[in-house]
Amino acid sequence: MTRDRTLPWLPQWAMFIMTVAIARGLVALGLLLLLRAGLISFGQALFYCLGAYAAGALGRFFRVSDIFVEMLVGGAVAALVAFVLGFLLARYRGIFFGLLSLALSMILYGLLVKTEALGSTDGFNIAPSTLFGVRPAPEWVRYSVLISAAAVAAVCALIVHRYLNTPLGRLAPAIKDNEIRVEYMGASARKAVHVKYVMAGALSGIGGALAATAVGHIDPDMAYWTTSGEFIFIAILAGTGSVVAPFVGALIYGSIHTLAYGLSPNTWQMSLGVALLLLIVFLPEGLWSVFTRYARHS
């Protein structure tokens, strides 16, 4: 693929991969909050898909295509649904939490497949995004989306970093190790989990809206269980040591996926499986543990 003459330092395909990686990284950042509390969500694609469809609906029904408005509305819709569902999910732990989240995601998938107004199984295309009401030139669209995505991701990462340093955020490891002791200390583990679930949902919704903007098309497969599996893969690949880790993991995942698919379209899943197996064996705490070990020895 040739490079765009007006953007010699970065080809269009690279900007697309980086933008999608940021979108996935936002979802994995939400999973980081849950993983620190010992919770694994197999249905995070629920909020990812809600954010994407919210962004698509803005353009389809209200002619609103500003990228920041799309991400804001996508995150708000996902956060609202997560807030409601959180009253149920915050009661469960372990495999029950994971399977219940998966079931809810598949319910959304089934509803979207049956909804002809939203394109059913085919989904629908969305118009190219604008930036503060201005539509960039075609060769600058991906660049504008990438810069906007990076700015929003930086703000989200900073907010999560600040949250993790608050008393409520510091409860996560304690909930994972001994929830009963947390309750004896006077803190509400259920409330802490509920807050983390809402934050994870909002981040996933923002990521879904961003992905819809980058790809230009949305469909029910965004809520399918395999999509949630990709996010879990990225979260495990990255580790939970830093708010930067999910974005690094998402970029590495996207690179492996693109390279493996280009070399062997029929067996690219095998390459991802081998990568995950090697990671679990040699780096059980994720790729970020490499940086942590280096910092300790330096």
C-alpha positions as CSV (number, residue, x, y, z in Angstrom):
1,M,0.0,0.0,0.0
2,T,1.4,3.4,-1.0
3,R,1.8,6.3,1.4
4,D,-0.3,9.4,1.2
5,R,1.8,12.3,-0.2
6,T,0.4,14.8,2.3
7,L,1.2,12.5,5.2
8,P,4.7,11.0,4.3
9,W,5.5,10.1,7.9
10,L,2.6,7.8,8.5
11,P,0.6,5.7,6.0
12,Q,-3.1,5.5,6.2
13,W,-3.1,1.8,7.1
14,A,-0.8,2.4,10.1
15,M,-3.1,5.2,11.3
16,F,-6.1,2.9,11.1
17,I,-4.3,0.1,13.0
18,M,-3.3,2.6,15.7
19,T,-6.8,4.0,16.0
20,V,-8.4,0.6,16.4
21,A,-5.7,-0.3,18.9
22,I,-6.6,2.8,21.0
23,A,-10.3,1.7,20.8
24,R,-9.5,-1.8,22.0
25,G,-7.1,-0.4,24.6
26,L,-9.9,1.7,26.1
27,V,-11.9,-1.5,26.6
28,A,-8.9,-3.3,28.1
29,L,-8.4,-0.3,30.4
30,G,-11.9,-1.0,31.8
31,L,-11.0,-4.7,32.2
32,L,-7.9,-3.7,34.1
33,L,-10.2,-2.2,36.8
34,L,-12.1,-5.4,37.1
35,L,-9.1,-7.7,36.9
36,R,-7.4,-5.9,39.8
37,A,-10.5,-6.8,41.8
38,G,-10.3,-10.5,40.7
39,L,-13.2,-10.2,38.2
40,I,-13.2,-11.3,34.6
41,S,-16.0,-10.0,32.3
42,F,-16.7,-12.3,29.4
43,G,-19.3,-9.8,28.1
44,Q,-17.5,-6.5,27.8
45,A,-18.5,-6.5,24.1
46,L,-22.0,-5.5,25.4
47,F,-20.8,-2.0,26.2
48,Y,-18.4,-1.8,23.2
49,C,-21.4,-2.5,20.9
50,L,-23.7,-0.1,22.7
51,G,-21.2,2.7,22.3
52,A,-20.8,1.9,18.6
53,Y,-24.5,1.8,17.9
54,A,-25.0,5.0,20.0
55,A,-22.5,6.7,17.8
56,G,-24.0,5.3,14.6
57,A,-27.5,6.3,15.7
58,L,-26.4,9.9,16.2
59,G,-25.5,10.1,12.5
60,R,-28.2,7.9,11.2
61,F,-31.2,9.6,13.0
62,F,-29.9,13.0,14.2
63,R,-27.2,13.9,11.6
64,V,-24.6,14.4,14.3
65,S,-21.2,13.2,13.3
66,D,-18.7,15.1,15.6
67,I,-16.2,12.5,16.8
68,F,-16.1,13.9,20.4
69,V,-19.9,14.0,20.7
70,E,-20.0,10.4,19.4
71,M,-17.5,9.2,22.0
72,L,-19.2,11.2,24.7
73,V,-22.7,9.8,23.9
74,G,-21.3,6.3,23.4
75,G,-19.6,6.3,26.8
76,A,-22.7,7.9,28.5
77,V,-25.1,5.3,27.1
78,A,-22.8,2.4,28.0
79,A,-22.3,3.9,31.5
80,L,-26.0,4.2,32.1
81,V,-26.7,0.6,31.1
82,A,-23.7,-0.6,33.2
83,F,-25.1,1.4,36.2
84,V,-28.4,-0.5,35.9
85,L,-26.9,-3.9,35.3
86,G,-24.3,-3.3,38.0
87,F,-26.9,-3.7,40.7
88,L,-27.2,-7.3,39.6
89,L,-23.6,-8.1,38.6
90,A,-22.1,-6.5,41.7
91,R,-23.6,-9.4,43.8
92,Y,-21.6,-12.1,42.0
93,R,-18.0,-13.1,41.9
94,G,-15.9,-15.6,40.0
95,I,-17.3,-17.6,37.1
96,F,-20.8,-16.4,37.9
97,F,-19.8,-12.8,37.2
98,G,-18.2,-13.8,34.0
99,L,-21.0,-16.0,32.6
100,L,-23.7,-13.5,33.6
101,S,-21.9,-10.7,31.8
102,L,-21.5,-13.0,28.7
103,A,-25.2,-13.9,28.8
104,L,-26.2,-10.2,28.8
105,S,-23.9,-9.5,25.9
106,M,-25.4,-12.3,23.8
107,I,-28.9,-11.0,24.6
108,L,-27.9,-7.7,23.0
109,Y,-26.5,-9.6,20.1
110,G,-29.8,-11.5,19.6
111,L,-31.8,-8.3,19.8
112,L,-29.7,-6.5,17.2
113,V,-29.9,-9.4,14.8
114,K,-33.7,-9.2,14.9
115,T,-33.9,-5.4,14.6
116,E,-34.3,-4.5,10.9
117,A,-34.3,-0.8,11.6
118,L,-30.7,-1.1,12.6
119,G,-29.7,-3.3,9.7
120,S,-30.2,-6.7,11.3
121,T,-27.2,-8.9,10.7
122,D,-25.7,-6.6,8.1
123,G,-25.6,-3.5,10.4
124,F,-25.1,-0.2,8.7
125,N,-22.5,2.3,7.6
126,I,-21.9,5.6,9.4
127,A,-20.8,8.9,7.8
128,P,-17.2,10.1,8.2
129,S,-16.7,12.0,11.4
130,T,-16.3,15.8,11.7
131,L,-14.1,17.6,14.2
132,F,-15.8,20.5,16.0
133,G,-18.2,20.8,13.1
134,V,-15.5,20.8,10.4
135,R,-15.2,17.8,8.0
136,P,-11.4,17.2,7.3
137,A,-10.2,16.6,3.8
138,P,-10.4,12.9,2.8
139,E,-6.6,12.4,3.2
140,W,-6.7,13.9,6.7
141,V,-9.7,12.0,8.1
142,R,-7.8,9.1,9.6
143,Y,-5.2,11.5,11.0
144,S,-7.8,13.6,12.7
145,V,-9.5,10.6,14.1
146,L,-6.2,9.2,15.4
147,I,-5.2,12.5,17.1
148,S,-8.7,12.8,18.7
149,A,-8.6,9.2,19.8
150,A,-5.1,9.7,21.4
151,A,-6.3,12.8,23.2
152,V,-9.4,11.1,24.6
153,A,-7.4,7.9,25.6
154,A,-4.8,10.1,27.4
155,V,-7.6,11.8,29.4
156,C,-9.2,8.4,30.2
157,A,-5.9,6.9,31.3
158,L,-5.2,9.9,33.6
159,I,-8.7,9.6,35.2
160,V,-8.2,5.9,35.8
161,H,-4.7,6.5,37.2
162,R,-6.1,9.1,39.6
163,Y,-9.0,6.8,40.5
164,L,-6.6,3.9,41.3
165,N,-4.9,6.1,43.8
166,T,-8.1,6.9,45.7
167,P,-9.2,4.9,48.7
168,L,-12.0,3.3,46.6
169,G,-9.6,2.4,43.9
170,R,-7.1,0.9,46.3
171,L,-9.7,-1.5,47.5
172,A,-9.4,-3.6,44.4
173,P,-6.5,-5.8,45.5
174,A,-8.1,-6.2,49.0
175,I,-11.4,-7.4,47.4
176,K,-9.4,-9.9,45.3
177,D,-7.5,-11.3,48.2
178,N,-10.1,-11.2,51.0
179,E,-13.5,-9.6,50.4
180,I,-14.8,-10.6,53.9
181,R,-12.0,-8.7,55.6
182,V,-12.9,-5.6,53.4
183,E,-16.4,-5.7,54.8
184,Y,-15.2,-6.1,58.3
185,M,-13.1,-2.9,57.8
186,G,-16.3,-1.0,57.1
187,A,-15.9,-0.7,53.3
188,S,-18.5,-1.9,50.9
189,A,-17.1,-4.4,48.4
190,R,-20.3,-4.4,46.4
191,K,-20.2,-0.7,46.0
192,A,-16.6,-0.7,44.9
193,V,-17.3,-3.4,42.3
194,H,-20.4,-1.5,41.1
195,V,-18.3,1.6,40.5
196,K,-15.6,-0.3,38.7
197,Y,-18.2,-2.0,36.5
198,V,-19.7,1.4,35.5
199,M,-16.3,2.8,34.8
200,A,-15.4,-0.2,32.7
201,G,-18.7,0.1,30.8
202,A,-18.1,3.8,30.1
203,L,-14.6,3.1,28.8
204,S,-15.9,0.3,26.6
205,G,-18.6,2.5,25.2
206,I,-16.1,5.2,24.3
207,G,-13.9,2.5,22.6
208,G,-16.9,1.2,20.7
209,A,-17.8,4.7,19.4
210,L,-14.2,5.3,18.4
211,A,-14.1,1.9,16.6
212,A,-17.3,2.7,14.7
213,T,-15.9,6.0,13.7
214,A,-12.6,4.5,12.5
215,V,-14.1,1.5,10.6
216,G,-17.2,3.4,9.3
217,H,-19.5,0.4,9.8
218,I,-21.2,-1.3,12.7
219,D,-22.9,-4.7,13.0
220,P,-24.1,-7.1,15.8
221,D,-20.9,-9.0,15.7
222,M,-19.5,-6.2,17.9
223,A,-21.5,-7.7,20.8
224,Y,-20.6,-11.4,20.0
225,W,-18.7,-13.4,22.5
226,T,-15.6,-13.7,20.3
227,T,-15.2,-9.9,20.5
228,S,-15.2,-10.1,24.3
229,G,-12.6,-12.8,24.0
230,E,-10.3,-10.5,22.0
231,F,-10.6,-7.9,24.8
232,I,-9.7,-10.5,27.4
233,F,-6.8,-11.6,25.3
234,I,-5.5,-8.0,25.2
235,A,-6.0,-7.5,28.9
236,I,-4.0,-10.7,29.7
237,L,-1.4,-9.8,27.1
238,A,-0.9,-6.4,28.6
239,G,-1.1,-7.1,32.3
240,T,-2.5,-4.8,35.0
241,G,0.7,-3.0,36.1
242,S,-0.1,0.3,34.5
243,V,-2.8,2.3,32.7
244,V,-0.5,2.4,29.7
245,A,-0.3,-1.3,29.4
246,P,-3.7,-1.9,27.8
247,F,-2.9,0.4,24.9
248,V,0.5,-1.3,24.4
249,G,-1.1,-4.7,24.5
250,A,-3.8,-3.6,22.1
251,L,-1.2,-2.3,19.6
252,I,0.8,-5.5,19.9
253,Y,-2.4,-7.6,19.4
254,G,-3.3,-5.6,16.4
255,S,0.1,-6.0,14.9
256,I,0.2,-9.7,15.5
257,H,-3.3,-10.1,14.1
258,T,-2.5,-8.1,10.9
259,L,0.8,-9.9,10.3
260,A,-0.6,-13.3,11.0
261,Y,-3.7,-12.7,8.8
262,G,-1.5,-11.4,6.0
263,L,0.8,-14.4,6.1
264,S,-1.9,-17.1,6.7
265,P,-5.5,-16.0,6.4
266,N,-6.9,-19.4,7.3
267,T,-4.8,-20.1,10.4
268,W,-4.1,-16.6,11.9
269,Q,-6.0,-17.7,15.1
270,M,-3.3,-20.3,15.7
271,S,-0.7,-17.6,15.8
272,L,-2.6,-15.7,18.5
273,G,-3.1,-18.9,20.4
274,V,0.6,-19.6,20.4
275,A,1.4,-16.0,21.5
276,L,-1.1,-16.3,24.4
277,L,0.3,-19.7,25.4
278,L,3.9,-18.4,25.5
279,L,2.8,-15.3,27.4
280,I,1.1,-17.4,30.1
281,V,4.1,-19.7,30.5
282,F,6.8,-17.0,30.5
283,L,5.1,-13.8,31.5
284,P,2.0,-14.8,33.6
285,E,1.7,-11.2,34.8
286,G,1.6,-9.8,31.3
287,L,4.0,-7.9,29.1
288,W,4.1,-4.9,31.4
289,S,5.9,-7.0,34.0
290,V,9.0,-6.8,31.8
291,F,9.1,-3.1,32.3
292,T,8.5,-3.6,36.0
293,R,11.4,-6.0,36.4
294,Y,13.7,-3.7,34.4
295,A,12.8,-0.8,36.7
296,R,13.6,-2.9,39.8
297,H,17.0,-4.0,38.6
298,S,18.0,-0.6,37.2
